[in-house]
XYZ file of C-alpha atoms in Angstrom:
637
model
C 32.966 2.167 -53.943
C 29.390 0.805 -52.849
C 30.253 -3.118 -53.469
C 31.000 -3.345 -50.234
C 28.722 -1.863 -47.808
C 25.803 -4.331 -47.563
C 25.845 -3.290 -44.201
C 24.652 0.251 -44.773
C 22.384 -0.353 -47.697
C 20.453 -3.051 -45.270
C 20.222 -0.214 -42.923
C 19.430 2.293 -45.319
C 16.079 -0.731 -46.363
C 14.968 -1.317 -42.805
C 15.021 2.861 -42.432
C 12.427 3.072 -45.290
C 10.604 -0.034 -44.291
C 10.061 1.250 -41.067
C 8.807 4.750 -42.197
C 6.513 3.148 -45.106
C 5.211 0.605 -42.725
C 4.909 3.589 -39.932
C 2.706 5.451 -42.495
C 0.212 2.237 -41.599
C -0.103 2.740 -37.770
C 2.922 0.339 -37.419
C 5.671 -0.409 -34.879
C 8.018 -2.449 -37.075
C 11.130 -3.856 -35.905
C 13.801 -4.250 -38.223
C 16.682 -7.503 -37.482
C 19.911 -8.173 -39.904
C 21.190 -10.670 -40.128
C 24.597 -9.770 -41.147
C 26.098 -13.634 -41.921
C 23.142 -14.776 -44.012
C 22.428 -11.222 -45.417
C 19.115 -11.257 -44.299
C 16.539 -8.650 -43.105
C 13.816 -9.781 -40.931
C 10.994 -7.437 -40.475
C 8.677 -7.930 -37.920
C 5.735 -5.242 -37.082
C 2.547 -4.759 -34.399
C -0.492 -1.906 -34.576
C -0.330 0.775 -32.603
C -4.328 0.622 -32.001
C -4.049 -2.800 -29.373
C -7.156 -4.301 -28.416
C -7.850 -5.189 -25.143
C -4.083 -4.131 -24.497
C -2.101 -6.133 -26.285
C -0.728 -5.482 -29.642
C -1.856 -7.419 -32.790
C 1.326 -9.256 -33.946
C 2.356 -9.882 -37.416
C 3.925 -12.419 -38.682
C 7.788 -11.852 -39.688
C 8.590 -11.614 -43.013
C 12.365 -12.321 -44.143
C 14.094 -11.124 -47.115
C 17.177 -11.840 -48.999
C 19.108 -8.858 -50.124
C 21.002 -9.586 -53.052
C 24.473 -8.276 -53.217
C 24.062 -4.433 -53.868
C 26.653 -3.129 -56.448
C 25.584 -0.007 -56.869
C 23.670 2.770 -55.534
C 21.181 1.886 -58.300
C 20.799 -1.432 -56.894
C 20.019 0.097 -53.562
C 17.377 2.216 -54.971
C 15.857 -0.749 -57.264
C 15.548 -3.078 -53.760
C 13.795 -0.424 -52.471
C 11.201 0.121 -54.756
C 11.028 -3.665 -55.221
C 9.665 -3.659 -51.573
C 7.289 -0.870 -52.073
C 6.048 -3.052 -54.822
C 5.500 -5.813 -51.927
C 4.008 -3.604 -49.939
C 1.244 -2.778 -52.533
C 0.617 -6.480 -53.521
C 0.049 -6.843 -49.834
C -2.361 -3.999 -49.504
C -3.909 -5.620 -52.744
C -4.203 -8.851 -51.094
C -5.877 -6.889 -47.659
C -8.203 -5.125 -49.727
C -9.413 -8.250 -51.218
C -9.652 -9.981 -48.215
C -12.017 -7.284 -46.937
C -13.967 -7.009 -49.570
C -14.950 -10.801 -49.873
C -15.894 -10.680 -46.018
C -17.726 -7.164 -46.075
C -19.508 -8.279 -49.095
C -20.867 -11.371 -46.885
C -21.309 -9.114 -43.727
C -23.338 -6.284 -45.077
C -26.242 -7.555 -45.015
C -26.325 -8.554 -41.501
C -24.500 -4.866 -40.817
C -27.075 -3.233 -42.369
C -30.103 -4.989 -40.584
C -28.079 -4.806 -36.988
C -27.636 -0.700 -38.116
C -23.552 -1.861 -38.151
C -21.069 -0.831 -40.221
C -17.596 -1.981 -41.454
C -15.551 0.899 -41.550
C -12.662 1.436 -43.926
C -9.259 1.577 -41.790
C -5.406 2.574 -42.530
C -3.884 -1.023 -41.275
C -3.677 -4.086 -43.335
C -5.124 -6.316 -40.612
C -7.659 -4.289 -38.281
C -11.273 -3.305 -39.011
C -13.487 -1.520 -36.926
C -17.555 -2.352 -36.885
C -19.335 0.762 -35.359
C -22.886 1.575 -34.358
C -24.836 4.266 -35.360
C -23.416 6.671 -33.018
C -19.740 6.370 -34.550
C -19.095 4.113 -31.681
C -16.613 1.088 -32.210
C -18.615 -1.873 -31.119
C -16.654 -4.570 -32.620
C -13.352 -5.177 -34.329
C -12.343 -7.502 -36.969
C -8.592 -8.872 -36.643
C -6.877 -10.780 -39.792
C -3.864 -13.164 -38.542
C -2.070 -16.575 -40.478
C -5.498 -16.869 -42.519
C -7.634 -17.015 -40.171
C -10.384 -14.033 -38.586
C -11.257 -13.033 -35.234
C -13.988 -11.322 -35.028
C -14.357 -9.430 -30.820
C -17.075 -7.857 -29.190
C -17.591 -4.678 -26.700
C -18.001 -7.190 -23.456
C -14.876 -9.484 -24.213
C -16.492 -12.482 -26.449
C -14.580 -13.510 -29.478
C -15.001 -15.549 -32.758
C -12.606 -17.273 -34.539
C -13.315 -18.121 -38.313
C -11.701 -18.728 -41.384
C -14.765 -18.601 -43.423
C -18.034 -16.413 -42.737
C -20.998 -18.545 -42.686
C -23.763 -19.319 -40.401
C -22.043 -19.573 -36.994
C -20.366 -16.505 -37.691
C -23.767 -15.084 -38.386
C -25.068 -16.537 -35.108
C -22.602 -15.467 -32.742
C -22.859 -11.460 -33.822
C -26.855 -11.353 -33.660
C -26.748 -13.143 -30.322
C -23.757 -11.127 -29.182
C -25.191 -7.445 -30.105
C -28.308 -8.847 -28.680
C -26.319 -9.621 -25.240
C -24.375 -5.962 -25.604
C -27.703 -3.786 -26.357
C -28.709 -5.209 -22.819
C -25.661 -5.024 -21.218
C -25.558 -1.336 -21.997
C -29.209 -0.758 -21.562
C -28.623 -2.896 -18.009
C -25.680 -0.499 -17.072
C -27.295 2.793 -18.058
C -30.078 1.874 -16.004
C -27.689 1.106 -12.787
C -26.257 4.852 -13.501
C -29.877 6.244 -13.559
C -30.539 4.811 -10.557
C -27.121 5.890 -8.823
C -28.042 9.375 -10.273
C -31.242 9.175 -8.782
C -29.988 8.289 -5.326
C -27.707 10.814 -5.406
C -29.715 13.852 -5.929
C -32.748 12.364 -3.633
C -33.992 14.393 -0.474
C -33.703 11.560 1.695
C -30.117 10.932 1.014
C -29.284 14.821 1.754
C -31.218 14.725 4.658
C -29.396 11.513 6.234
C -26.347 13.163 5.137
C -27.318 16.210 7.556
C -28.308 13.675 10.161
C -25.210 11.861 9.808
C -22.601 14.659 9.311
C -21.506 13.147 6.266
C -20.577 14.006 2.775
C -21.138 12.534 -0.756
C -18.317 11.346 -2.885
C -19.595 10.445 -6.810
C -16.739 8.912 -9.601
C -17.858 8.631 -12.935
C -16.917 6.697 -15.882
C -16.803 7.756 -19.383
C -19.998 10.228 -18.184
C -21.880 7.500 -16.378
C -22.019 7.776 -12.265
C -20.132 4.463 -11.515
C -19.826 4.884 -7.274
C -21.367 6.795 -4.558
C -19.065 6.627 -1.752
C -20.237 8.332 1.511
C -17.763 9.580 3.619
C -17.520 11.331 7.401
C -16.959 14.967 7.433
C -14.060 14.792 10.597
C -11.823 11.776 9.141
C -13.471 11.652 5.243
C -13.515 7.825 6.479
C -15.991 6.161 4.178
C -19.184 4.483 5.980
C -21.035 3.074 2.973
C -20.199 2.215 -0.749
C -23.076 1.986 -3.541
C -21.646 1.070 -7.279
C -22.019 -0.040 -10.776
C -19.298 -2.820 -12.106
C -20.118 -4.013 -15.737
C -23.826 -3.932 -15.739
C -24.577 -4.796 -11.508
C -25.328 -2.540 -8.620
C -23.578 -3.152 -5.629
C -24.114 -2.549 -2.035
C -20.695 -2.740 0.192
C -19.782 -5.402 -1.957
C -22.428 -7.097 -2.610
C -24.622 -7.951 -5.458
C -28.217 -5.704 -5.136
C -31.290 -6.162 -7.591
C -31.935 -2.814 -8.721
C -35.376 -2.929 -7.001
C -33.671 -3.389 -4.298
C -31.111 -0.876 -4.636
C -32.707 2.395 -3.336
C -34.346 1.163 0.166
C -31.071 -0.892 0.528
C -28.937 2.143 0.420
C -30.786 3.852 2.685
C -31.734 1.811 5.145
C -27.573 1.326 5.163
C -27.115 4.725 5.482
C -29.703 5.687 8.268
C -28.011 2.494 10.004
C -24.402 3.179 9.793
C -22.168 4.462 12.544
C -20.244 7.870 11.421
C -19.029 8.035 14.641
C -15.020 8.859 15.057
C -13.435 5.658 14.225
C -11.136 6.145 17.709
C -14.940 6.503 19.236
C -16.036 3.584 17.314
C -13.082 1.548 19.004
C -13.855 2.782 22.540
C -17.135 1.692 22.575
C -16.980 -1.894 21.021
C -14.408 -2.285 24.060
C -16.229 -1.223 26.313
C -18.946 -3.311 25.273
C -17.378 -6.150 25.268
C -16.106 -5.849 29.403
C -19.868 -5.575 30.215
C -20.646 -8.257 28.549
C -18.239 -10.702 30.759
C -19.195 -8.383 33.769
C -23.070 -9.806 32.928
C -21.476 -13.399 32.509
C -22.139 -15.358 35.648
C -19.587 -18.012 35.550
C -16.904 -14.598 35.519
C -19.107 -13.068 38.254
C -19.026 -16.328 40.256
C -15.233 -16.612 39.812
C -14.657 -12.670 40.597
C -16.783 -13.532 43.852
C -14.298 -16.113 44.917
C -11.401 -13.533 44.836
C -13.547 -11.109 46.571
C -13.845 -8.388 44.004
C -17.012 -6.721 42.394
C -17.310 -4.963 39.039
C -18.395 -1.499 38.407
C -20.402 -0.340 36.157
C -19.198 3.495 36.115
C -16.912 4.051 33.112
C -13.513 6.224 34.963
C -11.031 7.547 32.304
C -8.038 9.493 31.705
C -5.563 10.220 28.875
C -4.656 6.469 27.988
C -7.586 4.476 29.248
C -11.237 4.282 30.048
C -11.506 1.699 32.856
C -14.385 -0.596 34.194
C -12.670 -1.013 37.640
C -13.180 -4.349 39.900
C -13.481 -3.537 43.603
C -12.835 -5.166 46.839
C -15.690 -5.101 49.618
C -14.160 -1.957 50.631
C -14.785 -0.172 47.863
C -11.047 -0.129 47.127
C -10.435 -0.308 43.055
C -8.106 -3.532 43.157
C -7.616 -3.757 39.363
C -9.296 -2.746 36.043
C -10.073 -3.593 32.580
C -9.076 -1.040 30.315
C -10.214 0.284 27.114
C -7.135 1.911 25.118
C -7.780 5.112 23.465
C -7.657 5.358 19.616
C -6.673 1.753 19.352
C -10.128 -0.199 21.510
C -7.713 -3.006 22.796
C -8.483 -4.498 25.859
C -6.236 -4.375 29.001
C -6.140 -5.780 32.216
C -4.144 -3.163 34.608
C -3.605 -4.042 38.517
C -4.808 -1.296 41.108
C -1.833 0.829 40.533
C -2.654 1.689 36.564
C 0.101 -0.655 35.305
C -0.809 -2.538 32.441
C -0.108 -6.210 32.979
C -1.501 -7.639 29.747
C -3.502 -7.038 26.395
C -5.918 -9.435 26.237
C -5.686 -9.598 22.676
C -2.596 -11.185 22.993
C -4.284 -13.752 25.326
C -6.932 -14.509 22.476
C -4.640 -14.509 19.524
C -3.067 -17.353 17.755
C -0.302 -17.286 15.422
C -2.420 -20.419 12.927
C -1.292 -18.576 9.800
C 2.355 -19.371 10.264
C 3.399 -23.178 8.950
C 3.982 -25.814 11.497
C 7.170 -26.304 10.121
C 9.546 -24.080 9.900
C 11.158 -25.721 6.435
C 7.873 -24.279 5.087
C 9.194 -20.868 5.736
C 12.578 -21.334 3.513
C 13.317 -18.106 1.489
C 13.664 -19.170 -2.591
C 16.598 -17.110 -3.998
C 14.413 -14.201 -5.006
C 13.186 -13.482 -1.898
C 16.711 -12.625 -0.572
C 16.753 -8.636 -1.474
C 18.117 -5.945 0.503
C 15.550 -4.102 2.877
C 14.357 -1.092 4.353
C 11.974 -1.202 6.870
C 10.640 1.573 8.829
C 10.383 0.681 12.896
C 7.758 3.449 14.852
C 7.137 2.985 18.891
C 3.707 5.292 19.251
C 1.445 6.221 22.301
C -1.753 7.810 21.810
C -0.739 10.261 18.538
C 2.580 10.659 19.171
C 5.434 8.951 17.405
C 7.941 8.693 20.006
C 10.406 6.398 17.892
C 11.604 6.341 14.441
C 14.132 3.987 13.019
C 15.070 2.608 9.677
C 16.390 -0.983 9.674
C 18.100 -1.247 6.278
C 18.857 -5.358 5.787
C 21.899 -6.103 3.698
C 21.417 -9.640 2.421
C 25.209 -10.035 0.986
C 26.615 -8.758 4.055
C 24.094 -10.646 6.738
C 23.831 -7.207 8.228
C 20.750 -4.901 9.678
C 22.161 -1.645 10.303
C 19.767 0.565 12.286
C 19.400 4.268 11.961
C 17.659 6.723 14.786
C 15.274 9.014 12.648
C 14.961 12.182 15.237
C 11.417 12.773 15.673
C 11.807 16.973 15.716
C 12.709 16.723 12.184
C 11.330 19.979 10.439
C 9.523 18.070 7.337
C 7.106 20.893 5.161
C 6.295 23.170 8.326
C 5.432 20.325 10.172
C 7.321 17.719 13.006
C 8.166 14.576 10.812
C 6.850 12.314 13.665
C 3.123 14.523 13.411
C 2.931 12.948 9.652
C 2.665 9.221 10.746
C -1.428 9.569 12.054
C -2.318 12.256 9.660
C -1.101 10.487 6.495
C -1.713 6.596 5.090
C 0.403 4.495 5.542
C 1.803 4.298 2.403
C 1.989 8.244 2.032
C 4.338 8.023 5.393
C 6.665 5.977 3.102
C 6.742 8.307 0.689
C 7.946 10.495 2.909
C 10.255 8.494 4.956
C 11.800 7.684 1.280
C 12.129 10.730 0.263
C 13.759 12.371 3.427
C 16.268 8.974 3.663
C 17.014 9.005 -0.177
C 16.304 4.736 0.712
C 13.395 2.934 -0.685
C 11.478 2.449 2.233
C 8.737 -0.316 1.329
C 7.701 -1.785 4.863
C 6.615 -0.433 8.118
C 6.457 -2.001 11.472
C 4.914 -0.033 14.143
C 4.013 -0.579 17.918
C 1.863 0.872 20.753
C 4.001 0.975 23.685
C 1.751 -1.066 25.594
C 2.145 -3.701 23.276
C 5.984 -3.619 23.733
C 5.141 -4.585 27.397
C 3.525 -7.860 26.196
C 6.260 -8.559 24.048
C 8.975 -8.221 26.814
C 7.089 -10.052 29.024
C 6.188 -12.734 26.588
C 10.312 -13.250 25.980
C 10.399 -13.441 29.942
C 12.413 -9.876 29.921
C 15.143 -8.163 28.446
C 18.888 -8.032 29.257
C 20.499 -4.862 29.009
C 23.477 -3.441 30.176
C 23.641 0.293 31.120
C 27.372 2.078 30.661
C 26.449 5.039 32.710
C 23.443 5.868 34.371
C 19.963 6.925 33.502
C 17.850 9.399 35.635
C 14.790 11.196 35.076
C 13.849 13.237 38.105
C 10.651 13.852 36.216
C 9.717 10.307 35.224
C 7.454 9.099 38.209
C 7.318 5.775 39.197
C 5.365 3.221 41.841
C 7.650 0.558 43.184
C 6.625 -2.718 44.080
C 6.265 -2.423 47.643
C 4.282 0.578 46.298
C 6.231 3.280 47.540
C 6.650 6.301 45.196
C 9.832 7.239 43.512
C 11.532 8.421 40.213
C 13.606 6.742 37.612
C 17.247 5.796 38.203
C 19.150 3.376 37.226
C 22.972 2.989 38.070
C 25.548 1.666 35.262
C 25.398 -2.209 35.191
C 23.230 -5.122 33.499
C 19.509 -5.308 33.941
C 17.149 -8.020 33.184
C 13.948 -5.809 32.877
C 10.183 -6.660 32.980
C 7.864 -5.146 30.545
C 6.994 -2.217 32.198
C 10.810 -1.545 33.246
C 11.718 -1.630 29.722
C 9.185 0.451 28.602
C 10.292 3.451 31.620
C 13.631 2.940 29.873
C 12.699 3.648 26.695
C 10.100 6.276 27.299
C 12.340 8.479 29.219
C 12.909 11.926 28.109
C 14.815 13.615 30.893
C 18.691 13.263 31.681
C 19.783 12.327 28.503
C 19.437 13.734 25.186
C 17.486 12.543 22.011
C 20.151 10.962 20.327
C 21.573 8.912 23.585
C 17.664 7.945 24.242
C 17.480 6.124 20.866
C 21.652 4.621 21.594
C 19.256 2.905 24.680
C 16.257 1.811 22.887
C 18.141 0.245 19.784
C 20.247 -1.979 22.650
C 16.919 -2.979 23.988
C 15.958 -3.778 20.204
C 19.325 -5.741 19.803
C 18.823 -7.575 22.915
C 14.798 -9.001 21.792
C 15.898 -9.641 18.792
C 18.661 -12.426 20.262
C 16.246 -13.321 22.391
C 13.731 -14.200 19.755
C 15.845 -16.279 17.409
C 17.439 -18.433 20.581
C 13.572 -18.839 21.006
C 12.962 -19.760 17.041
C 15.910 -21.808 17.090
C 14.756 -24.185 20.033
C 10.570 -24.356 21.159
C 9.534 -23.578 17.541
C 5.567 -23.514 18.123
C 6.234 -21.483 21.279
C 8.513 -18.625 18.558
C 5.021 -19.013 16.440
C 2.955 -17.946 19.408
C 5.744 -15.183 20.234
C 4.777 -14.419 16.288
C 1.603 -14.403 16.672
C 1.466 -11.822 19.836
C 3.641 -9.444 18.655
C 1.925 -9.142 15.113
C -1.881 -8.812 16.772
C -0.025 -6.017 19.218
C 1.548 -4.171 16.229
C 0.567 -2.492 13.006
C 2.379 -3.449 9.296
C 2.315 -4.328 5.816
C 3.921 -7.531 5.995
C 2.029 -10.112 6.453
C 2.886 -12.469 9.500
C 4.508 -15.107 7.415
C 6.572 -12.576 5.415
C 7.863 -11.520 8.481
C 8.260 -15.100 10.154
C 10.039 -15.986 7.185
C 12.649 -12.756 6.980
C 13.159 -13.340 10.725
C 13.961 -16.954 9.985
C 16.602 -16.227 7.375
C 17.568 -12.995 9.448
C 17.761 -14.762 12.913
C 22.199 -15.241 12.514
C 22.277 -11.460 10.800
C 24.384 -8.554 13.031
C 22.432 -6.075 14.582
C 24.616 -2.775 14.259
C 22.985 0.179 16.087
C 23.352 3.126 17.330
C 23.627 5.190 14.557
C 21.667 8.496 14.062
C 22.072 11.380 12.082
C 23.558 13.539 15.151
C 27.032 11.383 14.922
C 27.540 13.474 11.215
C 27.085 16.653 12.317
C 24.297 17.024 9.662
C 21.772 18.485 11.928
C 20.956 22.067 14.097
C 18.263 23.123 16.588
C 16.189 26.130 16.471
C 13.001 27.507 17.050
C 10.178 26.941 14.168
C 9.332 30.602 14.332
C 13.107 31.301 13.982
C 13.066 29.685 10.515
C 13.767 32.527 7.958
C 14.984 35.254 10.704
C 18.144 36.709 9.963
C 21.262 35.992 12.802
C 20.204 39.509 14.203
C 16.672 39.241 14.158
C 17.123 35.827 16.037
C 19.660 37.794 18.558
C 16.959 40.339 19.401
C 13.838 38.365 19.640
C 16.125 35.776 22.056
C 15.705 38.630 24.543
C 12.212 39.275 23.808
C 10.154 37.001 26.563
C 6.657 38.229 24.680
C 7.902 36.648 21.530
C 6.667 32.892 20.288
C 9.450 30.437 19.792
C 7.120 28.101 18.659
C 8.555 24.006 18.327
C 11.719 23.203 18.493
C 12.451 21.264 15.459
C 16.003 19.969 13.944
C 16.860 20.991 10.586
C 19.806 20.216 8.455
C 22.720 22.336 8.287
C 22.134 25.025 5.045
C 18.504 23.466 4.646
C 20.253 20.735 2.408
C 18.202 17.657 3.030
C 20.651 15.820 0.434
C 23.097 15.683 3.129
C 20.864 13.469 5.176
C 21.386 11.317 2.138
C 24.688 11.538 1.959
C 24.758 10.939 5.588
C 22.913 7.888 5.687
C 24.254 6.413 2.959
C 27.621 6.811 4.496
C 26.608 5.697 7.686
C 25.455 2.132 5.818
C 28.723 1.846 4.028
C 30.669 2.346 6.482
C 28.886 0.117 9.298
C-alpha cells in the first residue's frame, strides 16, 4: 500500500525538515529530485547581515526506497539524528573559538553570546548592544564589525587578534566622533541665535533623527516650506549644504549661512536675478555703444504687469521702442518689441544642446528601452494649467495616441489643473495615474512663451482650419499695428509663434473640447516638422533639442528624449481624443455638488446664491469610467 509513494513520503521529509530547521531561525528550501530520488535541502538565516542572507551550503540526501510507514518514520528520525550531530559539530566549533576569544572579550568588556542558529554569533558590548557578528561558512570564519570591516580566518591567532583591538579601537571613536556631531546639532538647534535668525528670516526648523541621535537640521521658509540651508551628520562628519565642516567650524558656519541666505519667495528670487542681470548689460558699454547706434536708450525704472517686469529701451522721444522682460515665477529673460509681443527668450539664444551625441547612431534604442509610454504634456502661463494631455506611446503598434485631459476636472474639491503648482512633480503623477487608471511616469511641460520660440525656431507651423475660429474677446495688434480681434476663416495657415500661440490660447467661440481638437493638430503638425528636421540638418534638430528642453520643464533628461524622438520620429500621431467624445462627463456648479435635483432647481433662480467653479465631473461620480473610457479610447484608436 505505501511501496509506492516515494513521492509523498519525500514530501512528508522536506515538511519536517523545514519545520525542524524553522525551529533554528531558518528559511529552508526543500528540491526533489524525483528521477534520482533525491532531496536537496538548501537553507539561509532569517537574521541577514548587512542585508543579505547567510547562505548554507546544500546538503543532498538519498532516500532509500520506503516500504513502509515505519520506514518513513525511521528516515525521519535518522535526520533528526543529523541534525543533532550537526548542532554537536556547531557547538564544538564555538567552543574552540570562544575559548581563544575570551580573553580578548573580556579585556575589550565583549562578549560572545550564545545564539539559536548553527552558523551566527553575536559579540555585544556592555550595553547589550550587538557590535560584532561572527559568521561560520565551508570552514572558514568571518568575523564583521559595526562600521562595515570584515575578517576572514580559518584559524584565530594573532591577526585575528589585531584586527578586533584595532577595529573596536576605530568604532569607540567613530561613535564617540558621531555622538559628538549630534551634540553639536542639538546644540545649534536649541541656541538663541538660531531662533532669533529664524524670526528675522521668517523661517522654520525642521530636525530628523536617527535611532535617537539628531542626524539633520533642515531650515525651511514659512510661505513655500522651501528649504534655504541644510546642516547634518552622515557616519561620523558634519556637513554644511553638502559639504564637509570641522566641528569647530560647524556652529559660526551655520550661522553665518543662515544670517546670509535669501528666504525670499523663490518666484521673487527669480525676478530679481533677472532683473539683475539686464542692468548689468545696460552698464556694459560696448551694449550701450551699440544701443546708441540704433538710437535707443535704456531705462532704469522697472514697469510691470501680470506677465512681465520690463526694463524698457527708448527712442530720443521718449517713446518705449522695445523691452527686456523679466517673466514672472519663472526669471527668464525676454526681449519683447514696443507692442508687448515677445519675440524671443534669450535663454534659448544662450543655450546649447552639447549633451546630446554628435551622432545620431549614438542615440540607438537597445531592445529594452522600447516600452510602451505615458507621458503627461502641460501648456502653463503664470499658475494656470491651460493644457493637459496624455500621450500614451504604443511601441508594437508605432502609435502615440493623444488624449485631452479637461482642465475643470473636479479632483478632491479642487480643479485638477490647480494641483500641477501646488504639488511636486512627482505627486502630480500620482494623481494624473490615478485619475487615468495609466501609469503615468514622465511629464513634459511648457510656458507658453516658450512655445513661441519653439514655433519660431521650426520657421512656423502649418495648420489647416475646417471651420472658423473667432474670439470677439481675444484682442489682438496687427502688424501694421492696427487693433483688432481674433478670426480666422476655414483654410491652411502657416503661423508664426505668436499666431500659434492666439490659436491655442483662445477660449471664446469654441468649446473646451474643440480648443484641445486645435491644439493637438498644432502638436501633430511640430512634431512632423521636427523629425523632417532630425532626419536631414542633424546638428541643427540638436539645437532645436536643445531650445525646446531649456524652454520647458521634465523628468527626462534631454538625451532620453532625443533618443525616444529618434525611434518615435515615423510613429502616427492620432489625436483628438478627449473624454467628452464618451459621454463620460457633466457640468455643474462646485457648490451644486451634493444638492438634490430640487434644491439645484430653486437655488438656479436664486441670483444671491454662490455657484462657485464650474467643474466637470463624471457621470454617477464613477471615476472608473474615465478608465474605462480611456482605455477604450486607446484600443480602439
Amino acid at each position: 500500500m505505501y511501496g509506492d509513494n516515494n513521492n509523498l513520503i519525500l514530501a512528508t521529509i522536506g515538511l519536517i525538515l523545514v519545520l525542524l530547521l524553522g525551529s533554528l531561525s531558518l528559511v529552508s528550501i526543500v528540491k526533489i529530485n524525483r528521477l534520482e530520488n533525491q532531496l536537496e535541502i538548501s537553507s539561509q538565516t532569517t537574521e541577514p547581515v548587512g542585508g543579505e542572507a547567510e547562505e548554507i551550503p546544500a546538503v543532498n540526501l538519498s532516500i532509500p526506497e520506503a516500504r513502509s510507514r515505519e520506514n518513513a518514520f525511521s528516515l525521519a528520525l535518522e535526520m533528526w539524528q543529523e541534525k543533532e550531530r550537526e548542532e554537536a559539530e556547531a557547538g564544538e566549533r564555538i567552543g574552540t573559538l570562544r575559548e581563544d576569544l575570551n580573553p580578548l572579550l573580556e579585556e575589550l568588556d565583549l562578549t560572545l553570546v550564545d545564539s539559536s542558529t548553527l552558523y551566527r554569533w553575536p559579540i555585544e558590548n556592555s550595553r547589550g548592544e550587538e557590535v560584532f557578528t561572527l559568521l561560520y561558512g565551508e570552514r572558514e570564519w568571518e568575523l564583521l564589525s559595526e562600521t562595515g570591516e570584515a575578517f576572514t580566518f580559518d584559524r584565530w591567532g594573532q591577526k585575528g587578534e589585531n584586527f578586533l583591538r584595532e577595529e573596536e579601537e576605530n568604532r569607540l571613536l567613530w561613535i564617540e566622533k558621531r555622538l559628538a556631531g549630534a551634540a553639536l546639532l542639538e546644540e545649534i538647534a536649541s541656541h538663541s541665535k538660531t531662533q532669533d535668525l529664524l524670526i528675522q528670516k521668517s523661517c522654520r526648523l525642521k530636525t530628523t533623527r536617527n535611532e535617537g541621535l539628531l542626524t539633520q537640521i533642515e531650515i525651511l521658509t514659512r510661505s513655500e516650506a522651501r528649504p534655504v540651508l541644510t546642516i547634518s551628520l552622515k557616519e561620523d562628519r558634519l556637513y554644511l549644504q553638502g559639504e564637509a565642516l570641522e566641528p569647530d567650524q560647524a556652529r559660526d558656519s551655520f550661522f553665518s549661512s543662515l544670517a546670509q541666505s535669501d528666504t525670499r519667495k523663490e518666484k521673487d528670487i527669480l525676478l530679481s536675478r533677472g532683473l539683475d542681470q539686464i542692468k548689468e548689460i545696460y552698464g556694459n558699454k560696448a551694449f550701450l555703444d551699440q544701443l546708441d547706434e540704433l538710437g535707443l536708450t535704456p531705462s532704469w525704472l522697472e514697469r510691470e504687469d501680470e506677465d512681465f517686469v520690463y526694463l524698457d529701451l527708448m527712442d530720443r522721444d521718449g517713446a518705449i521702442q522695445a523691452s527686456f522682460g523679466v517673466r514672472r515665477f519663472t526669471g527668464g529673460i525676454h526681449m519683447l518689441d514696443g507692442k508687448g509681443v515677445p519675440l524671443v527668450s534669450l535663454d534659448s539664444l544662450m543655450e546649447s544642446a552639447a549633451d546630446i551625441p554628435e551622432d545620431r547612431e549614438e542615440l540607438k534604442e537597445s531592445g529594452e528601452d522600447k516600452k510602451d509610454l505615458n507621458i503627461l504634456l502641460v501648456g502653463y502661463h503664470n499658475q494656470s494649467a491651460d493644457t493637459m494631455m496624455v500621450a500614451h506611446v504604443d511601441r508594437s503598434e508605432e502609435k502615440i495616441t493623444l488624449i485631452s485631459i479637461p482642465r475643470d476636472l473636479w479632483w478632491e474639491g479642487r480643479k485638477l489643473n490647480s494641483y500641477f503648482f501646488t504639488e511636486e512633480p512627482e505627486d502630480f503623477l500620482g494623481i494624473m495615474s490615478e485619475l487615468t487608471g495609466l501609469t503615468v511616469d514622465n511629464y513634459l511641460s511648457v510656458d507658453m512663451y516658450a512655445f513661441i520660440d519653439v514655433v519660431n525656431t521650426l520657421g512656423g507651423v502649418e495648420v489647416t482650419l475646417e471651420g472658423e475660429v473667432r474670439d470677439p474677446s481675444y484682442r489682438i495688434i496687427r502688424e501694421d499695428g492696427t487693433e483688432g480681434t481674433l478670426y480666422y476663416p476655414p483654410g491652411t495657415y502657416r503661423l508664426n509663434g505668436v499666431e500659434a500661440l492666439r490659436l491655442v490660447r483662445s477660449r471664446h467661440g469654441s468649446s473646451d473640447f474643440e480648443r484641445a481638437l486645435l491644439q493637438q493638430k498644432i502638436l501633430n503638425s511640430l512634431k512632423e516638422q521636427a523629425g523632417e528636421l532630425s532626419l536631414g540638418d542633424w546638428q541643427t534638430f540638436r539645437a532645436f533639442l536643445g531650445i525646446a528642453a531649456e524652454q520647458s520643464e521634465s523628468n527626462m533628461s534631454l538625451t532620453f528624449m532625443a533618443r525616444k524622438f529618434l525611434s518615435m520620429a515615423d510613429y502616427t500621431i492620432d489625436g483628438g481624443h478627449n473624454l467628452k467624445d464618451d459621454s463620460l462627463l457633466y457640468s455643474t456648479y462646485s457648490n451644486y455638488i451634493g444638492l438634490s435635483a430640487g434644491e439645484v432647481s430653486r437655488v438656479k433662480k436664486d441670483d444671491t446664491y454662490a455657484k462657485g467653479q464650474w467643474i466637470l465631473l463624471p457621470l454617477n461620480n464613477d471615476w472608473e469610467l474615465i478608465h474605462t473610457g480611456i482605455e477604450r479610447i486607446i484600443q480602439n484608436s
